[in-house]
Amino acid sequence: MVLHYESSRTRYLLGDPMKLLISAILALLLVGCSSSPQAEKEKNADDWFNYGEFRAKKGLIVQTQEQLEAVNPDETITKEFYNAYFSGHQEGTVIYCTQNPYILGLSEAPYFDLCAQSHPEFKDEYEKGVNHQQNKK
């Protein structure tokens, strides 16, 4: 089958059909290669800081280096990485413990005593929120 173009201008804009087909195939190959899974990047201290901060913002207590290694068996957790994790967790704890504990209790999200030392009243206010929510049911 021969393709006929409406004008020489259209032929100039579209080009030879074989070139068009080859270009489309090459473009698809490039897209396929760029979306293939890449090797997982090696973690650094910033990644561990962010992980610690993330966990604390969720209200989770700090883990020991041994606990981190147990739940991340494919990772090598150096002292530098653990220190970064710990620092991130401290920063995340500050953020977590400055939220309104009563509102947290109303949401009935679990509380793991993360704020016991820095904000001793946190648990009492949290429990008031939980009790209020449960009395509404």
PDB file of C-alpha atoms in Angstrom:
ATOM      1  CA  MET A   1       0.000   0.000   0.000  1.00  0.00           C
ATOM      2  CA  VAL A   2       1.377   3.385  -0.976  1.00  0.00           C
ATOM      3  CA  LEU A   3       0.562   6.434   1.105  1.00  0.00           C
ATOM      4  CA  HIS A   4      -0.297   9.533  -0.886  1.00  0.00           C
ATOM      5  CA  TYR A   5       0.203  12.946   0.595  1.00  0.00           C
ATOM      6  CA  GLU A   6      -2.125  15.816  -0.030  1.00  0.00           C
ATOM      7  CA  SER A   7       0.657  18.200  -0.894  1.00  0.00           C
ATOM      8  CA  SER A   8       4.423  18.480  -1.006  1.00  0.00           C
ATOM      9  CA  ARG A   9       4.217  20.686   2.101  1.00  0.00           C
ATOM     10  CA  THR A  10       2.543  17.873   4.057  1.00  0.00           C
ATOM     11  CA  ARG A  11       5.190  15.446   2.799  1.00  0.00           C
ATOM     12  CA  TYR A  12       7.893  17.853   3.968  1.00  0.00           C
ATOM     13  CA  LEU A  13       6.296  18.170   7.429  1.00  0.00           C
ATOM     14  CA  LEU A  14       5.643  14.450   7.882  1.00  0.00           C
ATOM     15  CA  GLY A  15       8.703  13.147   6.092  1.00  0.00           C
ATOM     16  CA  ASP A  16       9.214   9.693   4.666  1.00  0.00           C
ATOM     17  CA  PRO A  17       6.866   7.087   6.279  1.00  0.00           C
ATOM     18  CA  MET A  18       9.792   4.736   6.943  1.00  0.00           C
ATOM     19  CA  LYS A  19      11.699   7.474   8.777  1.00  0.00           C
ATOM     20  CA  LEU A  20       8.571   8.225  10.771  1.00  0.00           C
ATOM     21  CA  LEU A  21       8.194   4.577  11.746  1.00  0.00           C
ATOM     22  CA  ILE A  22      11.843   4.275  12.769  1.00  0.00           C
ATOM     23  CA  SER A  23      11.627   7.484  14.793  1.00  0.00           C
ATOM     24  CA  ALA A  24       8.523   6.222  16.602  1.00  0.00           C
ATOM     25  CA  ILE A  25      10.188   2.911  17.426  1.00  0.00           C
ATOM     26  CA  LEU A  26      13.301   4.664  18.744  1.00  0.00           C
ATOM     27  CA  ALA A  27      11.189   6.998  20.844  1.00  0.00           C
ATOM     28  CA  LEU A  28       9.336   4.040  22.367  1.00  0.00           C
ATOM     29  CA  LEU A  29      12.616   2.303  23.134  1.00  0.00           C
ATOM     30  CA  LEU A  30      13.948   5.398  24.875  1.00  0.00           C
ATOM     31  CA  VAL A  31      10.792   5.757  26.942  1.00  0.00           C
ATOM     32  CA  GLY A  32      10.948   2.076  27.859  1.00  0.00           C
ATOM     33  CA  CYS A  33      14.564   2.352  28.966  1.00  0.00           C
ATOM     34  CA  SER A  34      13.970   5.467  31.009  1.00  0.00           C
ATOM     35  CA  SER A  35      11.070   3.917  32.891  1.00  0.00           C
ATOM     36  CA  SER A  36      12.807   0.652  33.711  1.00  0.00           C
ATOM     37  CA  PRO A  37      13.583   0.133  37.401  1.00  0.00           C
ATOM     38  CA  GLN A  38      16.906   1.591  38.343  1.00  0.00           C
ATOM     39  CA  ALA A  39      19.220   0.140  40.910  1.00  0.00           C
ATOM     40  CA  GLU A  40      18.197   1.284  44.376  1.00  0.00           C
ATOM     41  CA  LYS A  41      20.357   4.181  45.428  1.00  0.00           C
ATOM     42  CA  GLU A  42      22.576   3.632  48.372  1.00  0.00           C
ATOM     43  CA  LYS A  43      21.299   5.290  51.531  1.00  0.00           C
ATOM     44  CA  ASN A  44      23.221   8.096  53.185  1.00  0.00           C
ATOM     45  CA  ALA A  45      23.040   9.969  56.486  1.00  0.00           C
ATOM     46  CA  ASP A  46      20.338  12.329  55.165  1.00  0.00           C
ATOM     47  CA  ASP A  47      18.134   9.348  54.329  1.00  0.00           C
ATOM     48  CA  TRP A  48      18.511   7.999  57.868  1.00  0.00           C
ATOM     49  CA  PHE A  49      17.798  11.442  59.348  1.00  0.00           C
ATOM     50  CA  ASN A  50      14.600  11.637  57.285  1.00  0.00           C
ATOM     51  CA  TYR A  51      13.610   8.118  58.329  1.00  0.00           C
ATOM     52  CA  GLY A  52      14.031   8.980  62.016  1.00  0.00           C
ATOM     53  CA  GLU A  53      12.092  12.199  61.621  1.00  0.00           C
ATOM     54  CA  PHE A  54       9.315  10.399  59.734  1.00  0.00           C
ATOM     55  CA  ARG A  55       8.951   7.750  62.438  1.00  0.00           C
ATOM     56  CA  ALA A  56       8.817  10.339  65.216  1.00  0.00           C
ATOM     57  CA  LYS A  57       6.202  12.407  63.391  1.00  0.00           C
ATOM     58  CA  LYS A  58       4.080   9.241  63.367  1.00  0.00           C
ATOM     59  CA  GLY A  59       4.499   8.988  67.157  1.00  0.00           C
ATOM     60  CA  LEU A  60       6.781   5.958  67.072  1.00  0.00           C
ATOM     61  CA  ILE A  61       9.479   5.659  69.720  1.00  0.00           C
ATOM     62  CA  VAL A  62      13.154   5.646  68.810  1.00  0.00           C
ATOM     63  CA  GLN A  63      14.683   2.309  67.890  1.00  0.00           C
ATOM     64  CA  THR A  64      18.101   1.079  68.960  1.00  0.00           C
ATOM     65  CA  GLN A  65      20.710   0.429  66.304  1.00  0.00           C
ATOM     66  CA  GLU A  66      20.142  -3.296  66.776  1.00  0.00           C
ATOM     67  CA  GLN A  67      16.393  -2.914  66.266  1.00  0.00           C
ATOM     68  CA  LEU A  68      16.975  -0.892  63.104  1.00  0.00           C
ATOM     69  CA  GLU A  69      19.342  -3.550  61.781  1.00  0.00           C
ATOM     70  CA  ALA A  70      16.793  -6.281  62.565  1.00  0.00           C
ATOM     71  CA  VAL A  71      14.011  -4.565  60.617  1.00  0.00           C
ATOM     72  CA  ASN A  72      16.346  -3.458  57.807  1.00  0.00           C
ATOM     73  CA  PRO A  73      18.459  -6.591  57.250  1.00  0.00           C
ATOM     74  CA  ASP A  74      19.645  -5.494  53.800  1.00  0.00           C
ATOM     75  CA  GLU A  75      21.038  -2.211  55.134  1.00  0.00           C
ATOM     76  CA  THR A  76      24.405  -1.515  56.693  1.00  0.00           C
ATOM     77  CA  ILE A  77      23.732   0.902  59.518  1.00  0.00           C
ATOM     78  CA  THR A  78      26.941   2.605  60.519  1.00  0.00           C
ATOM     79  CA  LYS A  79      27.354   4.680  63.665  1.00  0.00           C
ATOM     80  CA  GLU A  80      27.094   7.795  61.471  1.00  0.00           C
ATOM     81  CA  PHE A  81      23.804   6.547  60.001  1.00  0.00           C
ATOM     82  CA  TYR A  82      22.395   5.687  63.418  1.00  0.00           C
ATOM     83  CA  ASN A  83      23.361   9.101  64.785  1.00  0.00           C
ATOM     84  CA  ALA A  84      21.617  10.725  61.818  1.00  0.00           C
ATOM     85  CA  TYR A  85      18.522   8.573  62.436  1.00  0.00           C
ATOM     86  CA  PHE A  86      18.582   9.524  66.123  1.00  0.00           C
ATOM     87  CA  SER A  87      18.915  13.254  65.351  1.00  0.00           C
ATOM     88  CA  GLY A  88      16.053  13.061  62.882  1.00  0.00           C
ATOM     89  CA  HIS A  89      13.945  11.273  65.458  1.00  0.00           C
ATOM     90  CA  GLN A  90      14.627  13.999  68.014  1.00  0.00           C
ATOM     91  CA  GLU A  91      13.547  16.687  65.552  1.00  0.00           C
ATOM     92  CA  GLY A  92      10.437  14.737  64.614  1.00  0.00           C
ATOM     93  CA  THR A  93       9.606  14.248  68.300  1.00  0.00           C
ATOM     94  CA  VAL A  94       9.603  18.011  68.856  1.00  0.00           C
ATOM     95  CA  ILE A  95       7.105  18.397  66.017  1.00  0.00           C
ATOM     96  CA  TYR A  96       4.940  15.495  67.191  1.00  0.00           C
ATOM     97  CA  CYS A  97       4.834  16.626  70.813  1.00  0.00           C
ATOM     98  CA  THR A  98       3.763  20.179  69.964  1.00  0.00           C
ATOM     99  CA  GLN A  99       0.495  19.034  68.384  1.00  0.00           C
ATOM    100  CA  ASN A 100      -2.722  19.171  70.360  1.00  0.00           C
ATOM    101  CA  PRO A 101      -2.898  15.854  72.268  1.00  0.00           C
ATOM    102  CA  TYR A 102      -6.643  16.191  72.835  1.00  0.00           C
ATOM    103  CA  ILE A 103      -7.244  16.332  69.075  1.00  0.00           C
ATOM    104  CA  LEU A 104      -4.936  13.339  68.627  1.00  0.00           C
ATOM    105  CA  GLY A 105      -7.036  11.472  71.188  1.00  0.00           C
ATOM    106  CA  LEU A 106     -10.245  12.400  69.379  1.00  0.00           C
ATOM    107  CA  SER A 107      -8.815  10.760  66.266  1.00  0.00           C
ATOM    108  CA  GLU A 108      -8.131   7.648  68.348  1.00  0.00           C
ATOM    109  CA  ALA A 109      -4.696   7.340  66.799  1.00  0.00           C
ATOM    110  CA  PRO A 110      -2.420   5.192  68.965  1.00  0.00           C
ATOM    111  CA  TYR A 111      -0.082   6.960  71.369  1.00  0.00           C
ATOM    112  CA  PHE A 112       3.185   5.300  72.407  1.00  0.00           C
ATOM    113  CA  ASP A 113       4.307   7.681  75.191  1.00  0.00           C
ATOM    114  CA  LEU A 114       6.717   9.456  72.870  1.00  0.00           C
ATOM    115  CA  CYS A 115       6.192  12.746  74.709  1.00  0.00           C
ATOM    116  CA  ALA A 116       6.360  11.360  78.264  1.00  0.00           C
ATOM    117  CA  GLN A 117       9.610  13.137  79.154  1.00  0.00           C
ATOM    118  CA  SER A 118       9.302  16.386  77.243  1.00  0.00           C
ATOM    119  CA  HIS A 119       5.547  16.936  77.764  1.00  0.00           C
ATOM    120  CA  PRO A 120       4.332  14.893  80.769  1.00  0.00           C
ATOM    121  CA  GLU A 121       0.794  16.300  80.479  1.00  0.00           C
ATOM    122  CA  PHE A 122       0.510  15.054  76.873  1.00  0.00           C
ATOM    123  CA  LYS A 123      -0.816  11.597  77.797  1.00  0.00           C
ATOM    124  CA  ASP A 124      -3.515  12.960  80.129  1.00  0.00           C
ATOM    125  CA  GLU A 125      -4.807  15.331  77.451  1.00  0.00           C
ATOM    126  CA  TYR A 126      -4.610  12.579  74.836  1.00  0.00           C
ATOM    127  CA  GLU A 127      -6.686  10.262  77.070  1.00  0.00           C
ATOM    128  CA  LYS A 128      -9.283  13.001  77.588  1.00  0.00           C
ATOM    129  CA  GLY A 129      -9.701  13.160  73.825  1.00  0.00           C
ATOM    130  CA  VAL A 130      -9.962   9.375  73.522  1.00  0.00           C
ATOM    131  CA  ASN A 131     -12.537   9.228  76.344  1.00  0.00           C
ATOM    132  CA  HIS A 132     -14.577  12.034  74.835  1.00  0.00           C
ATOM    133  CA  GLN A 133     -14.639  10.246  71.486  1.00  0.00           C
ATOM    134  CA  GLN A 134     -15.592   6.897  73.039  1.00  0.00           C
ATOM    135  CA  ASN A 135     -18.404   8.476  75.103  1.00  0.00           C
ATOM    136  CA  LYS A 136     -19.934   9.798  71.872  1.00  0.00           C
ATOM    137  CA  LYS A 137     -20.320   6.262  70.525  1.00  0.00           C
TER     138      LYS A 137
END
